[in-house]
XYZ file of C-alpha atoms in Angstrom:
350
model
C 1.581 4.491 -29.550
C -0.596 7.371 -28.307
C -1.981 5.214 -25.488
C 1.557 4.156 -24.479
C 2.704 7.782 -24.286
C -0.412 8.656 -22.288
C 0.260 5.910 -19.758
C 3.884 7.018 -19.556
C 2.876 10.610 -18.838
C 0.430 9.462 -16.158
C 3.073 7.263 -14.495
C 5.620 10.072 -14.495
C 3.019 12.464 -13.079
C 2.223 10.066 -10.218
C 5.916 9.628 -9.403
C 6.396 13.406 -9.421
C 3.345 13.918 -7.198
C 4.554 11.331 -4.688
C 7.963 12.990 -4.637
C 6.385 16.376 -3.889
C 4.251 14.903 -1.087
C 7.310 13.175 0.415
C 9.277 16.438 0.284
C 6.475 18.410 1.945
C 6.046 15.860 4.752
C 9.756 15.755 5.436
C 9.946 19.554 5.364
C 7.215 19.752 7.987
C 9.157 17.371 10.214
C 12.436 19.212 9.683
C 11.123 22.697 10.377
C 8.509 21.917 13.012
C 9.968 18.936 14.814
C 13.664 19.057 14.044
C 14.100 15.722 12.289
C 13.146 13.949 9.118
C 11.214 10.751 8.551
C 14.332 9.249 7.034
C 16.162 9.820 10.347
C 13.866 7.526 12.293
C 15.365 4.218 13.370
C 12.026 2.395 13.204
C 9.322 3.634 10.847
C 6.432 3.404 13.275
C 4.366 5.964 15.146
C 5.797 9.318 16.256
C 4.370 10.947 19.376
C 5.114 14.412 20.707
C 5.698 14.587 24.450
C 3.790 17.888 24.602
C 0.640 15.978 23.703
C 0.999 14.292 27.108
C 1.304 17.485 29.135
C 5.045 18.178 29.119
C 5.892 21.792 29.900
C 9.613 21.653 29.000
C 10.296 24.795 31.022
C 13.047 23.360 33.236
C 10.965 24.145 36.339
C 8.294 21.455 36.379
C 9.024 17.722 36.335
C 8.054 16.128 33.018
C 8.879 12.501 33.796
C 5.182 11.504 33.911
C 4.580 13.002 30.465
C 7.651 11.195 29.135
C 6.573 7.858 30.597
C 3.028 8.328 29.279
C 4.362 9.080 25.796
C 6.593 6.008 25.895
C 3.726 3.815 27.106
C 1.443 5.016 24.318
C 3.357 3.127 21.596
C 4.811 -0.332 21.212
C 7.347 0.773 18.615
C 8.227 4.173 17.264
C 9.606 7.512 18.385
C 8.959 9.892 21.256
C 9.754 13.393 20.062
C 10.890 16.057 22.547
C 10.788 19.546 21.001
C 12.763 22.601 22.069
C 13.006 23.139 25.833
C 14.339 21.599 29.046
C 12.809 18.350 30.274
C 13.383 18.039 34.029
C 13.521 14.603 35.687
C 13.534 14.081 39.492
C 16.722 12.826 41.109
C 15.059 9.618 42.343
C 13.771 8.600 38.896
C 15.235 6.554 36.044
C 13.340 6.461 32.751
C 13.330 2.959 31.254
C 13.087 3.063 27.472
C 11.739 -0.300 26.176
C 13.017 -2.067 23.078
C 11.987 -0.464 19.830
C 11.303 2.978 21.314
C 13.433 5.896 20.085
C 13.959 9.221 21.831
C 14.489 12.161 19.464
C 15.048 15.812 20.306
C 15.114 18.936 18.161
C 18.922 18.993 18.344
C 21.276 19.069 21.321
C 21.420 22.882 21.159
C 17.629 23.001 21.497
C 16.464 20.035 23.607
C 17.930 19.394 27.062
C 17.095 16.595 29.486
C 18.229 17.464 32.990
C 18.562 15.715 36.326
C 20.266 17.603 39.143
C 21.787 14.705 41.105
C 20.646 11.140 40.510
C 24.106 9.801 41.407
C 24.900 7.066 42.408
C 21.750 5.057 41.659
C 19.522 6.938 39.206
C 20.207 7.959 35.646
C 18.199 9.652 32.927
C 17.718 6.695 30.556
C 18.002 2.937 30.921
C 17.873 1.815 27.272
C 16.714 -1.741 26.607
C 17.810 -2.144 22.988
C 16.975 -1.819 19.287
C 16.628 1.950 19.452
C 18.160 5.320 18.738
C 18.677 8.239 21.119
C 19.405 11.403 19.169
C 19.404 15.175 19.156
C 19.381 15.904 22.902
C 21.682 17.282 25.578
C 21.990 15.046 28.648
C 22.738 17.261 31.660
C 23.182 14.801 34.516
C 25.778 13.053 36.670
C 24.523 9.706 35.338
C 23.285 9.926 31.774
C 22.498 6.854 29.670
C 22.890 3.187 30.615
C 22.610 0.877 27.591
C 21.168 -2.454 28.745
C 20.342 -4.130 25.428
C 21.724 -4.724 21.950
C 21.647 -2.576 18.817
C 21.530 0.871 20.385
C 22.678 4.012 18.595
C 23.385 7.279 20.411
C 23.620 9.964 17.745
C 24.318 13.711 17.780
C 23.856 14.063 21.528
C 25.743 16.238 23.990
C 26.735 15.136 27.497
C 27.652 17.591 30.222
C 28.287 17.615 34.012
C 28.562 13.825 34.019
C 30.315 11.527 36.438
C 29.386 8.658 34.114
C 27.749 10.140 31.046
C 27.354 6.757 29.337
C 27.786 3.713 31.576
C 27.985 0.340 29.825
C 27.793 -2.001 32.820
C 25.712 -4.788 31.244
C 26.816 -6.938 28.311
C 25.845 -4.997 25.198
C 26.335 -5.937 21.559
C 26.570 -3.426 18.720
C 26.419 -0.170 20.627
C 27.140 2.810 18.354
C 28.029 6.244 19.746
C 28.378 8.643 16.843
C 28.811 12.407 16.384
C 28.376 13.135 20.079
C 29.995 15.859 22.186
C 31.268 15.269 25.727
C 32.033 18.612 27.323
C 32.597 19.791 30.896
C 32.311 16.428 32.643
C 33.905 15.669 35.991
C 34.236 11.912 35.478
C 33.929 9.347 32.710
C 32.532 10.323 29.355
C 32.050 6.665 28.379
C 32.675 3.836 30.846
C 32.657 0.115 30.073
C 32.723 -1.774 33.385
C 31.456 -4.840 35.285
C 30.443 -7.034 32.316
C 32.100 -7.275 28.874
C 30.542 -5.805 25.742
C 31.214 -6.665 22.110
C 31.353 -5.101 18.637
C 30.881 -1.481 19.679
C 31.784 1.678 17.771
C 32.651 5.167 19.057
C 33.002 7.406 16.014
C 33.305 11.106 15.092
C 32.926 12.249 18.701
C 34.447 15.248 20.477
C 35.729 14.975 24.057
C 36.620 18.278 25.712
C 37.322 19.415 29.267
C 37.233 16.781 31.982
C 38.819 16.102 35.357
C 38.455 12.329 34.943
C 38.846 9.992 31.958
C 37.183 10.577 28.616
C 36.819 6.850 27.774
C 37.563 3.936 30.124
C 37.284 0.283 29.049
C 37.426 -1.492 32.382
C 35.950 -4.885 31.545
C 36.949 -7.768 29.268
C 35.366 -6.253 26.154
C 36.208 -7.359 22.623
C 36.129 -5.574 19.295
C 35.680 -1.990 20.409
C 36.551 0.578 17.732
C 37.303 4.208 18.589
C 37.919 6.311 15.495
C 37.879 9.843 14.120
C 37.566 11.329 17.614
C 39.258 14.326 19.231
C 40.375 14.448 22.866
C 41.366 17.762 24.382
C 41.810 19.451 27.767
C 41.941 16.717 30.369
C 42.825 18.484 33.620
C 42.852 15.556 36.056
C 45.583 15.938 38.690
C 44.899 12.753 40.688
C 47.056 9.654 40.302
C 44.257 7.214 39.396
C 42.802 8.861 36.272
C 43.763 11.529 33.750
C 43.590 9.462 30.556
C 41.954 10.318 27.278
C 41.474 6.567 26.710
C 42.127 3.880 29.310
C 42.026 0.145 28.485
C 42.394 -2.612 31.098
C 40.984 -5.882 32.505
C 41.995 -8.144 29.587
C 40.059 -6.203 26.971
C 41.018 -7.497 23.499
C 40.885 -6.277 19.902
C 40.566 -2.633 20.867
C 41.221 -0.413 17.836
C 42.006 3.297 18.164
C 42.206 4.943 14.746
C 42.527 8.467 13.329
C 42.211 10.220 16.682
C 43.942 13.323 18.044
C 45.069 13.954 21.623
C 46.099 17.329 23.011
C 46.555 18.913 26.432
C 46.013 15.716 28.407
C 47.330 15.870 31.974
C 47.923 12.119 32.286
C 48.349 9.937 29.207
C 46.671 10.152 25.852
C 46.242 6.371 25.832
C 46.777 4.075 28.840
C 46.842 0.281 28.267
C 47.367 -2.186 31.131
C 46.352 -5.442 32.807
C 46.690 -7.936 29.921
C 44.694 -5.730 27.533
C 45.504 -5.742 23.812
C 45.074 -2.812 21.439
C 46.116 -1.338 18.113
C 46.721 2.395 17.667
C 46.800 3.686 14.092
C 47.189 7.108 12.480
C 46.782 9.115 15.687
C 48.535 12.347 16.654
C 49.655 13.538 20.077
C 50.555 16.989 21.393
C 51.023 17.902 25.062
C 50.336 14.793 27.104
C 51.768 14.221 30.598
C 51.567 17.545 32.418
C 53.987 18.494 35.171
C 50.887 19.097 37.313
C 49.681 15.492 36.926
C 49.823 13.510 40.175
C 50.286 10.088 38.586
C 52.820 8.361 36.395
C 54.056 7.778 33.810
C 53.752 11.102 32.052
C 53.627 10.209 28.350
C 51.552 10.132 25.183
C 51.051 6.354 25.423
C 51.614 4.090 28.444
C 51.798 0.290 28.103
C 51.922 -1.467 31.467
C 51.424 -4.776 33.290
C 51.370 -7.422 30.537
C 49.492 -5.339 27.987
C 50.237 -5.721 24.259
C 50.025 -2.800 21.854
C 50.886 -2.252 18.197
C 51.311 1.393 17.181
C 51.524 2.486 13.548
C 51.560 5.690 11.498
C 51.263 7.951 14.526
C 52.748 11.423 14.970
C 54.132 12.601 18.313
C 54.617 16.357 18.063
C 57.159 18.304 20.084
C 55.458 19.240 23.376
C 55.214 22.646 24.958
C 56.986 23.373 28.224
C 55.650 21.529 31.304
C 54.510 18.563 29.211
C 56.365 15.266 28.938
C 58.808 14.526 26.124
C 58.083 10.799 26.386
C 56.197 9.422 23.413
C 55.708 5.796 24.477
C 56.462 4.427 27.935
C 56.369 0.632 28.209
C 57.200 -1.426 31.264
C 56.057 -4.978 31.945
C 54.229 -5.108 28.610
C 54.898 -5.260 24.885
C 54.800 -2.148 22.693
C 55.636 -2.408 18.983
C 55.726 0.581 16.631
C 56.029 1.014 12.878
C 56.040 4.055 10.571
C 55.669 6.552 13.421
C 57.184 10.029 13.665
C 58.662 11.464 16.869
C 59.580 15.160 17.064
C 62.218 15.641 19.762
C 60.800 12.726 21.744
C 62.176 9.806 23.705
C 60.643 6.353 24.176
C 61.139 3.746 26.896
C 60.680 0.024 26.338
C 59.336 0.542 22.829
C 60.378 -1.824 20.058
C 60.443 -0.077 16.689
C 59.837 -2.375 13.750
C 61.794 -1.807 10.546
């Protein structure tokens, strides 16, 4: 009995010691590098870009240091601490499969390119990786080109196409990101279809283009728990919080809010099919918008949409009173609330 208790005490002591060591290691990472071991997508080697000569002063180009850090590992994480990493306009950084890029937080780590548009972007991501904790300050930001990519807790600013999904990508996750002060698309799906993608818990604020545009025959794209505010596009060809077209199917928009959108909160056209659930709308369709229709939701040209449990609040002056405008498509609604609103072409289900 004494021996059993002794072994038990020793085992508990070892477990406690390992727990303390784990806590200390993680604390070092949190306070000195801005992330924890448990945050890493792949538990392989972590390299600090400063070990490869990066200055991070926003004055000197650090693309060589970044490429050297990436080349130094087959799998793992390149860590970029506090500062501004400057990349030349004629350079795109290709991030191979299995390599993560982690910053100290988007309020601390910035990656900047003055004008790579239209051909060069900051990152071309090849798959099975996470990009997290950085601000992307560039006209072209990230181009996912492989499967199983997560973009987490990043900020995108001054973008024409902050995230461009032009190749076929499976299981792209964009989570807890901020898109602020962009002149074009926050997220653009175009050229080739992508599948099983999630945009979740993101904030879209202040654009003169579209926040999200699905402009290819994608399937199973979920957009949920996002806020869209202050779209000031006056042209006739954009001005949407979310645009869906080109026969995209099984597009789900859930638990989102739309306010102060010059064009439409949600625009569905061209044989696309979508469901809109538990969303709220206030001030969509500005009198200053150059296009039409001016409404919270527009369903056009053979699109099919089911809308449920949405709230359309009474708009302020100079914003449209139209909740749903449907022409040439099918729009069905159930359990929605309209405050001093009118609808056109909408079929309300009992």
